Tab-separated table of C-alpha atoms and ligand atoms in Angstrom:
chain	number	residue	atom	x	y	z
A	251	UNK	CA	62.588	56.357	54.817
A	252	UNK	CA	66.119	57.690	54.631
A	253	UNK	CA	68.740	55.115	53.683
A	254	UNK	CA	72.331	54.974	54.920
A	255	UNK	CA	74.803	56.200	52.318
A	256	UNK	CA	78.477	57.176	52.235
A	257	UNK	CA	79.592	60.781	52.708
A	258	UNK	CA	82.914	62.282	51.746
A	259	UNK	CA	84.927	65.482	51.568
A	260	UNK	CA	84.191	67.009	48.136
A	261	UNK	CA	85.891	70.391	48.585
A	262	UNK	CA	88.471	71.983	50.858
A	263	UNK	CA	89.893	75.441	51.553
A	264	UNK	CA	91.817	77.415	54.143
A	265	UNK	CA	92.570	80.986	55.173
A	266	UNK	CA	95.323	82.512	57.273
A	267	UNK	CA	95.941	86.057	58.474
A	268	UNK	CA	98.836	87.902	56.808
A	269	UNK	CA	100.628	89.002	59.968
A	270	UNK	CA	103.529	86.749	61.035
A	271	UNK	CA	104.969	86.562	64.567
A	272	UNK	CA	108.310	84.760	64.739
A	273	UNK	CA	110.084	83.379	67.801
A	274	UNK	CA	112.347	86.432	68.003
A	275	UNK	CA	109.265	88.534	68.691
A	276	UNK	CA	108.511	86.373	71.757
A	277	UNK	CA	112.111	86.734	72.949
A	278	UNK	CA	111.352	90.448	73.101
A	279	UNK	CA	108.150	90.154	75.197
A	280	UNK	CA	108.703	87.171	77.588
A	281	UNK	CA	111.603	85.208	79.086
A	282	UNK	CA	112.015	82.637	76.308
A	283	UNK	CA	114.310	81.756	73.414
A	284	UNK	CA	113.985	80.617	69.826
A	285	UNK	CA	115.991	77.542	70.815
A	286	UNK	CA	113.549	76.599	73.643
A	287	UNK	CA	110.473	77.105	71.470
A	288	UNK	CA	111.866	75.129	68.503
A	289	UNK	CA	113.180	72.195	70.548
A	290	UNK	CA	110.123	71.924	72.847
A	291	UNK	CA	107.382	72.596	70.271
A	292	UNK	CA	108.759	72.687	66.703
A	293	UNK	CA	107.167	76.101	66.167
A	294	UNK	CA	109.154	78.796	64.312
A	295	UNK	CA	106.411	81.264	63.489
A	296	UNK	CA	102.649	81.690	63.577
A	297	UNK	CA	100.036	83.896	61.886
A	298	UNK	CA	97.965	86.276	63.986
A	299	UNK	CA	94.932	88.374	63.149
A	300	UNK	CA	95.170	92.153	63.361
A	301	UNK	CA	92.642	94.338	65.219
A	302	UNK	CA	89.265	94.051	63.525
A	303	UNK	CA	90.038	90.678	61.912
A	304	UNK	CA	87.630	88.076	63.317
A	305	UNK	CA	86.637	84.407	63.078
A	306	UNK	CA	83.763	84.812	60.612
A	307	UNK	CA	86.029	86.630	58.128
A	308	UNK	CA	88.652	83.878	58.018
A	309	UNK	CA	85.909	81.227	58.093
A	310	UNK	CA	84.091	82.800	55.138
A	311	UNK	CA	87.328	82.982	53.104
A	312	UNK	CA	88.086	79.306	53.778
A	313	UNK	CA	84.454	78.377	53.032
A	314	UNK	CA	84.462	80.181	49.679
A	315	UNK	CA	87.636	78.340	48.700
A	316	UNK	CA	86.076	75.007	49.707
A	317	UNK	CA	82.885	75.768	47.725
A	318	UNK	CA	85.022	76.683	44.708
A	319	UNK	CA	87.048	73.474	45.048
A	320	UNK	CA	83.793	71.460	45.262
A	321	UNK	CA	82.325	73.344	42.297
A	322	UNK	CA	79.102	74.187	44.160
A	323	UNK	CA	77.440	77.444	45.160
A	324	UNK	CA	76.695	78.648	48.702
A	325	UNK	CA	72.941	78.530	47.928
A	326	UNK	CA	73.208	74.737	47.682
A	327	UNK	CA	74.373	74.335	51.292
A	328	UNK	CA	71.913	72.696	53.705
A	329	UNK	CA	73.922	73.170	56.900
A	330	UNK	CA	76.946	75.055	58.251
A	331	UNK	CA	78.810	73.744	61.300
A	332	UNK	CA	81.489	75.990	62.720
A	333	UNK	CA	83.921	74.335	65.144
A	334	UNK	CA	85.372	77.128	67.248
A	335	UNK	CA	86.161	78.276	70.782
A	336	UNK	CA	86.934	81.846	69.703
A	337	UNK	CA	83.963	82.843	67.572
A	338	UNK	CA	83.075	86.438	66.742
A	339	UNK	CA	80.913	86.709	69.886
A	340	UNK	CA	79.675	84.357	72.670
A	341	UNK	CA	76.454	84.398	70.655
A	342	UNK	CA	75.068	84.387	67.992
A	343	UNK	CA	76.832	81.440	66.439
A	344	UNK	CA	79.706	82.323	64.135
A	345	UNK	CA	78.156	79.778	61.727
A	346	UNK	CA	75.149	82.101	61.283
A	347	UNK	CA	77.436	85.066	60.565
A	348	UNK	CA	79.351	82.970	58.020
A	349	UNK	CA	76.032	81.966	56.455
A	350	UNK	CA	75.186	85.621	55.854
A	351	UNK	CA	78.702	86.447	54.604
A	352	UNK	CA	78.767	83.704	51.962
A	353	UNK	CA	75.055	83.898	51.033
A	354	UNK	CA	74.069	80.366	52.060
A	355	UNK	CA	70.416	81.344	52.250
A	356	UNK	CA	68.812	77.966	52.871
A	357	UNK	CA	71.414	76.575	55.316
A	358	UNK	CA	70.829	75.801	58.982
A	359	UNK	CA	73.794	76.887	61.106
A	360	UNK	CA	75.334	76.158	64.476
A	361	UNK	CA	78.668	76.267	66.316
A	362	UNK	CA	80.339	73.313	67.989
A	363	UNK	CA	82.739	73.556	70.922
A	364	UNK	CA	85.283	70.768	71.307
A	365	UNK	CA	88.536	72.754	71.412
A	366	UNK	CA	91.242	71.531	69.083
A	367	UNK	CA	89.211	68.329	68.460
A	368	UNK	CA	86.399	70.503	67.097
A	369	UNK	CA	87.033	69.994	63.383
A	370	UNK	CA	86.856	66.183	63.556
A	371	UNK	CA	83.820	66.428	65.874
A	372	UNK	CA	82.117	68.667	63.282
A	373	UNK	CA	83.163	66.408	60.405
A	374	UNK	CA	81.638	63.448	62.264
A	375	UNK	CA	78.410	65.395	62.812
A	376	UNK	CA	78.254	66.365	59.129
A	377	UNK	CA	78.935	62.750	58.144
A	378	UNK	CA	75.953	61.601	60.226
A	379	UNK	CA	73.625	64.194	58.694
A	380	UNK	CA	74.649	63.222	55.157
A	381	UNK	CA	74.729	59.442	55.704
A	382	UNK	CA	71.256	59.529	57.245
A	383	UNK	CA	69.934	61.426	54.215
A	384	UNK	CA	68.886	64.430	56.335
A	385	UNK	CA	71.147	66.825	54.406
A	386	UNK	CA	73.071	66.706	51.120
A	387	UNK	CA	75.665	69.458	51.360
A	388	UNK	CA	77.233	70.464	54.651
A	389	UNK	CA	79.940	73.091	55.166
A	390	UNK	CA	82.270	72.247	58.058
A	391	UNK	CA	84.587	75.024	59.224
A	392	UNK	CA	87.320	74.813	61.850
A	393	UNK	CA	88.280	78.339	62.860
A	394	UNK	CA	90.106	79.781	65.830
A	395	UNK	CA	91.785	83.088	66.582
A	396	UNK	CA	93.340	82.153	69.902
A	397	UNK	CA	95.655	85.169	69.696
A	398	UNK	CA	92.598	87.153	70.801
A	399	UNK	CA	92.339	85.180	74.067
A	400	UNK	CA	96.026	84.557	74.739
A	401	UNK	CA	97.835	86.066	77.719
A	402	UNK	CA	100.962	87.563	76.154
A	403	UNK	CA	102.630	87.775	79.565
A	404	UNK	CA	102.396	83.970	80.069
A	405	UNK	CA	105.398	82.368	78.354
A	406	UNK	CA	103.982	78.856	78.850
A	407	UNK	CA	101.049	79.495	76.494
A	408	UNK	CA	101.681	82.607	74.388
A	409	UNK	CA	104.348	81.013	72.185
A	410	UNK	CA	102.038	78.165	71.151
A	411	UNK	CA	99.041	79.583	69.364
A	412	UNK	CA	98.282	81.006	65.930
A	413	UNK	CA	95.118	81.977	64.036
A	414	UNK	CA	93.503	80.441	60.979
A	415	UNK	CA	90.543	78.702	59.364
A	416	UNK	CA	90.021	75.560	57.322
A	417	UNK	CA	86.811	74.377	55.665
A	418	UNK	CA	85.455	71.310	53.904
A	419	UNK	CA	82.257	70.459	52.064
A	420	UNK	CA	80.748	67.107	53.048
A	421	UNK	CA	78.363	65.497	50.541
A	422	UNK	CA	77.232	62.039	49.379
A	423	UNK	CA	79.803	60.152	47.291
A	424	UNK	CA	79.549	57.261	44.856
A	425	UNK	CA	81.276	55.008	47.411
A	426	UNK	CA	84.724	55.041	45.757
A	427	UNK	CA	85.889	57.526	48.387
A	428	UNK	CA	84.567	58.985	51.617
A	429	UNK	CA	84.644	59.003	55.402
A	430	UNK	CA	85.395	55.419	56.473
A	431	UNK	CA	85.255	55.769	60.255
A	432	UNK	CA	85.232	58.252	63.098
A	433	UNK	CA	86.033	58.040	66.815
A	434	UNK	CA	85.047	60.728	69.331
A	435	UNK	CA	85.823	60.894	73.031
A	436	UNK	CA	85.767	63.135	76.075
A	437	UNK	CA	87.064	63.000	79.638
A	438	UNK	CA	85.534	65.839	81.609
A	439	UNK	CA	87.809	65.052	84.559
A	440	UNK	CA	90.390	67.074	82.601
A	441	UNK	CA	88.125	70.089	82.103
A	442	UNK	CA	90.213	72.351	84.347
A	443	UNK	CA	93.506	71.545	82.567
A	444	UNK	CA	92.792	73.738	79.560
A	445	UNK	CA	90.259	76.529	79.860
A	446	UNK	CA	89.196	80.138	79.649
A	447	UNK	CA	87.598	80.585	83.027
A	448	UNK	CA	85.895	83.981	82.830
A	449	UNK	CA	83.118	85.013	80.499
A	450	UNK	CA	80.697	82.156	81.168
A	451	UNK	CA	77.964	81.601	83.762
A	452	UNK	CA	80.384	80.252	86.376
A	453	UNK	CA	82.588	83.351	86.355
A	454	UNK	CA	81.091	86.304	84.499
A	455	UNK	CA	83.594	88.898	83.300
A	456	UNK	CA	84.496	91.394	86.012
A	457	UNK	CA	87.294	93.932	86.362
A	458	UNK	CA	88.971	91.543	88.813
A	459	UNK	CA	88.684	88.630	86.364
A	460	UNK	CA	90.357	90.727	83.692
A	461	UNK	CA	93.082	91.969	86.047
A	462	UNK	CA	93.954	88.357	86.894
A	463	UNK	CA	93.703	87.426	83.187
A	464	UNK	CA	90.990	84.849	83.744
A	465	UNK	CA	89.537	85.862	80.369
A	466	UNK	CA	92.611	84.293	78.703
A	467	UNK	CA	93.705	80.699	78.077
A	468	UNK	CA	95.114	78.824	81.070
A	469	UNK	CA	96.735	75.460	80.503
A	470	UNK	CA	98.502	72.799	82.549
A	471	UNK	CA	100.853	72.119	79.622
A	472	UNK	CA	102.668	69.002	80.735
A	473	UNK	CA	99.431	67.224	81.857
A	474	UNK	CA	97.824	67.996	78.487
A	475	UNK	CA	101.040	66.843	76.784
A	476	UNK	CA	100.951	63.426	78.508
A	477	UNK	CA	97.273	62.987	77.671
A	478	UNK	CA	97.924	63.955	74.028
A	479	UNK	CA	100.793	61.507	73.618
A	480	UNK	CA	98.587	58.638	74.809
A	481	UNK	CA	95.342	59.566	73.104
A	482	UNK	CA	96.644	60.478	69.613
A	483	UNK	CA	97.924	56.938	69.064
A	484	UNK	CA	94.976	55.223	70.798
A	485	UNK	CA	92.301	57.152	68.869
A	486	UNK	CA	94.059	56.663	65.502
A	487	UNK	CA	94.338	52.906	66.070
A	488	UNK	CA	90.676	52.711	67.122
A	489	UNK	CA	89.540	54.604	63.999
A	490	UNK	CA	91.618	52.302	61.773
A	491	UNK	CA	90.295	49.176	63.469
A	492	UNK	CA	86.726	50.431	63.097
A	493	UNK	CA	87.014	50.414	59.301
A	494	UNK	CA	89.064	47.213	59.085
A	495	UNK	CA	92.392	48.886	58.274
A	496	UNK	CA	95.823	48.838	59.921
A	497	UNK	CA	98.611	51.449	60.128
A	498	UNK	CA	100.238	49.790	57.073
A	499	UNK	CA	97.227	50.921	54.990
A	500	UNK	CA	97.781	54.606	55.864
A	501	UNK	CA	99.111	56.829	53.052
A	502	UNK	CA	99.228	60.053	55.045
A	503	UNK	CA	98.822	60.940	58.720
A	504	UNK	CA	97.458	64.433	59.380
A	505	UNK	CA	97.448	65.047	63.132
A	506	UNK	CA	96.439	68.165	65.045
A	507	UNK	CA	99.437	70.481	64.813
A	508	UNK	CA	100.127	71.348	68.461
A	509	UNK	CA	103.652	70.194	69.136
A	510	UNK	CA	106.166	68.289	66.985
A	511	UNK	CA	107.041	66.020	69.919
A	512	UNK	CA	103.394	64.946	70.295
A	513	UNK	CA	103.116	64.349	66.530
A	514	UNK	CA	106.316	62.285	66.440
A	515	UNK	CA	105.323	60.138	69.391
A	516	UNK	CA	101.904	59.404	67.809
A	517	UNK	CA	103.620	58.517	64.527
A	518	UNK	CA	106.017	56.172	66.366
A	519	UNK	CA	103.045	54.452	68.022
A	520	UNK	CA	101.575	53.829	64.531
A	521	UNK	CA	105.000	52.865	63.208
A	522	UNK	CA	104.691	55.385	60.376
A	523	UNK	CA	107.745	56.561	58.423
A	524	UNK	CA	108.418	60.343	58.343
A	525	UNK	CA	107.306	60.689	54.705
A	526	UNK	CA	103.766	59.661	55.713
A	527	UNK	CA	103.423	62.370	58.378
A	528	UNK	CA	102.260	65.855	57.453
A	529	UNK	CA	103.724	68.623	59.606
A	530	UNK	CA	103.255	72.381	59.267
A	531	UNK	CA	103.321	73.355	62.963
A	532	UNK	CA	106.620	75.175	62.311
A	533	UNK	CA	104.779	77.761	60.151
A	534	UNK	CA	101.463	78.262	61.935
A	535	UNK	CA	101.799	77.077	65.551
A	536	UNK	CA	98.694	75.577	67.109
A	537	UNK	CA	95.648	76.921	65.236
A	538	UNK	CA	93.249	74.830	67.373
A	539	UNK	CA	90.128	73.697	65.456
A	540	UNK	CA	91.645	75.000	62.195
A	541	UNK	CA	94.860	73.004	62.301
A	542	UNK	CA	93.711	69.737	60.679
A	543	UNK	CA	91.773	71.267	57.746
A	544	UNK	CA	94.589	73.793	57.104
A	545	UNK	CA	97.075	70.893	57.061
A	546	UNK	CA	94.845	68.788	54.765
A	547	UNK	CA	94.376	71.696	52.388
A	548	UNK	CA	98.111	72.334	52.275
A	549	UNK	CA	98.900	68.617	51.861
A	550	UNK	CA	96.566	68.507	48.856
A	551	UNK	CA	98.062	71.681	47.347
A	552	UNK	CA	101.549	70.191	47.699
A	553	UNK	CA	100.458	66.942	46.026
A	554	UNK	CA	101.055	64.949	49.221
A	555	UNK	CA	97.346	64.096	49.557
A	556	UNK	CA	95.969	62.537	46.375
A	557	UNK	CA	92.709	60.876	45.293
A	558	UNK	CA	92.658	57.277	46.550
A	559	UNK	CA	94.906	57.991	49.546
A	560	UNK	CA	93.921	56.697	52.978
A	561	UNK	CA	94.301	59.605	55.397
A	562	UNK	CA	94.133	59.420	59.182
A	563	UNK	CA	93.372	62.662	61.004
A	564	UNK	CA	93.440	62.909	64.776
A	565	UNK	CA	93.058	65.719	67.285
A	566	UNK	CA	92.948	66.373	71.033
A	567	UNK	CA	92.047	69.406	73.055
A	568	UNK	CA	89.972	71.167	75.693
A	569	UNK	CA	87.385	69.014	77.433
A	570	UNK	CA	89.567	67.063	77.441
A	571	UNK	CA	88.394	65.740	74.102
A	572	UNK	CA	89.812	63.639	71.310
A	573	UNK	CA	88.663	62.751	67.793
A	574	UNK	CA	90.008	60.690	64.903
A	575	UNK	CA	88.785	59.843	61.433
A	576	UNK	CA	89.899	57.677	58.541
A	577	UNK	CA	89.029	59.067	55.118
A	578	UNK	CA	89.592	57.727	51.625
A	579	UNK	CA	90.507	60.924	49.817
A	580	UNK	CA	88.632	61.708	46.607
A	581	UNK	CA	89.558	65.177	45.381
A	582	UNK	CA	92.443	67.225	44.000
A	583	UNK	CA	93.341	70.902	43.984
A	584	UNK	CA	91.702	71.440	40.565
A	585	UNK	CA	88.626	69.414	41.478
A	586	UNK	CA	85.898	72.017	40.915
A	587	UNK	CA	86.965	75.410	39.686
A	588	UNK	CA	90.337	74.945	41.453
A	589	UNK	CA	91.315	76.217	44.885
B	18	LIG	O1	95.941	71.752	71.297
B	18	LIG	C1	95.784	71.505	72.653
B	18	LIG	C2	96.514	72.573	73.392
B	18	LIG	N1	97.578	72.141	74.199
B	18	LIG	C3	98.821	71.867	73.762
B	18	LIG	O2	99.084	71.731	72.631
B	18	LIG	C4	99.911	71.786	74.782
B	18	LIG	C5	100.500	70.481	75.050
B	18	LIG	N2	101.676	70.713	75.868
B	18	LIG	C6	102.869	71.066	75.325
B	18	LIG	O3	102.993	71.211	74.135
B	18	LIG	C7	104.055	71.228	76.258
B	18	LIG	O4	103.680	70.785	77.546
B	18	LIG	C8	104.580	72.691	76.329
B	18	LIG	C9	105.233	73.070	75.025
B	18	LIG	C10	103.444	73.642	76.655
B	18	LIG	C11	105.629	72.793	77.424
B	18	LIG	O5	106.677	71.861	77.178
B	18	LIG	P1	107.183	70.878	78.335
B	18	LIG	O6	108.325	70.137	77.794
B	18	LIG	O7	105.986	70.097	78.828
B	18	LIG	O8	107.688	71.889	79.433
B	18	LIG	P2	107.208	72.080	80.929
B	18	LIG	O9	105.817	72.661	80.972
B	18	LIG	O10	107.455	70.808	81.681
B	18	LIG	O11	108.231	73.179	81.414
B	18	LIG	C12	109.637	72.939	81.466
B	18	LIG	C13	110.331	74.217	81.829
B	18	LIG	C14	109.718	74.944	83.024
B	18	LIG	O12	110.752	75.495	83.790
B	18	LIG	P3	111.243	74.800	85.138
B	18	LIG	O13	110.029	74.734	86.014
B	18	LIG	O14	111.733	73.442	84.728
B	18	LIG	O15	112.316	75.716	85.631
B	18	LIG	C15	108.931	76.043	82.389
B	18	LIG	O16	108.777	77.159	83.234
B	18	LIG	O17	110.273	75.144	80.736
B	18	LIG	C16	109.795	76.402	81.219
B	18	LIG	N3	109.093	77.071	80.139
B	18	LIG	C17	109.712	77.865	79.264
B	18	LIG	N4	111.007	78.247	79.130
B	18	LIG	C18	111.287	79.069	78.102
B	18	LIG	C19	107.780	76.997	79.838
B	18	LIG	N5	107.515	77.770	78.773
B	18	LIG	C20	108.691	78.325	78.395
B	18	LIG	C21	109.073	79.200	77.361
B	18	LIG	N6	110.363	79.529	77.245
B	18	LIG	N7	108.167	79.688	76.456
């Protein structure tokens, strides 16, 4: 019989493309301004992949960093979960391609689609596998290259997104640190608010679909904004309550990096002071499923996320979905062989 045990994050890494697009670039391609983008979103620049750069490459780089930080080898992995909505191909799973790239010979592998909530969904799934005793070492990757599916003639979406990957290793812990609670949710009534319509079974790709840019992201921005403002606070409070903590116990809040106004309103709801909120949306834009692990990795590198800290992460996205988790942090940048 498998017994319930605690799982935690024992390694973390991230990877970003080199190419930077700043707001001035967008002034040159659509009717927008640096001032509008900064005041409405907080974004100043974002990283985008070049031709030929794909999800599995960034994912593998982030994964190798996470393995290094955990001090374990790829051969030890039992499972790879890749949270993505912009994988290398519709199928096979990007997780399987990552498996081959990093040499995780004995790992099972699958992708998970929950939009920008995908990383916390995948973390929750990994937590369940480890706590149940089914697996010991799970690689969770959040990776998205939304620049590849962005309509660069649509000013309401093209300024928002950037590319990147973040990865963690989830494994059993001695109980002094680990994943304390998770909350997942979905409201399919909002499915049409944020979508790529063409390329699935409902609307296969046709010349007409491409001409009308149905193969790119379409979003009802202000509806998603209102949902995000409500759900980020609600989900964080639920996750805290589930593990018997309150906002006063939080050392650092690492929300999905979509829009500074959404982040600030969630932080106000939790009554958190600015020094407890991690923000890097100004540098990377919205990297979808990658945003939370990239932010956690950076927070740890900067010494803002330390062993013993209580961290709340929360995301929202296509579905519409939401996901939050409270984690007692247990690692540092020089944990394994250093990141
Ligand atoms: O991770 C999940 C993915 N989703 C999101 O993160 C998006 C959540 N939504 C948002 O972040 C915000 O809704 C946006 C940043 C997308 C838009 O901000 P907003 O304050 O909700 O603006 P709005 O959509 O209400 O538009 C206000 C005005 C409109 O003009 P009119 O109709 O008032 O004349 C837009 O056409 O701003 C206009 N606008 C722009 N103007 C300059 C929209 N995009 C731009 C732009 N530059 N890039």
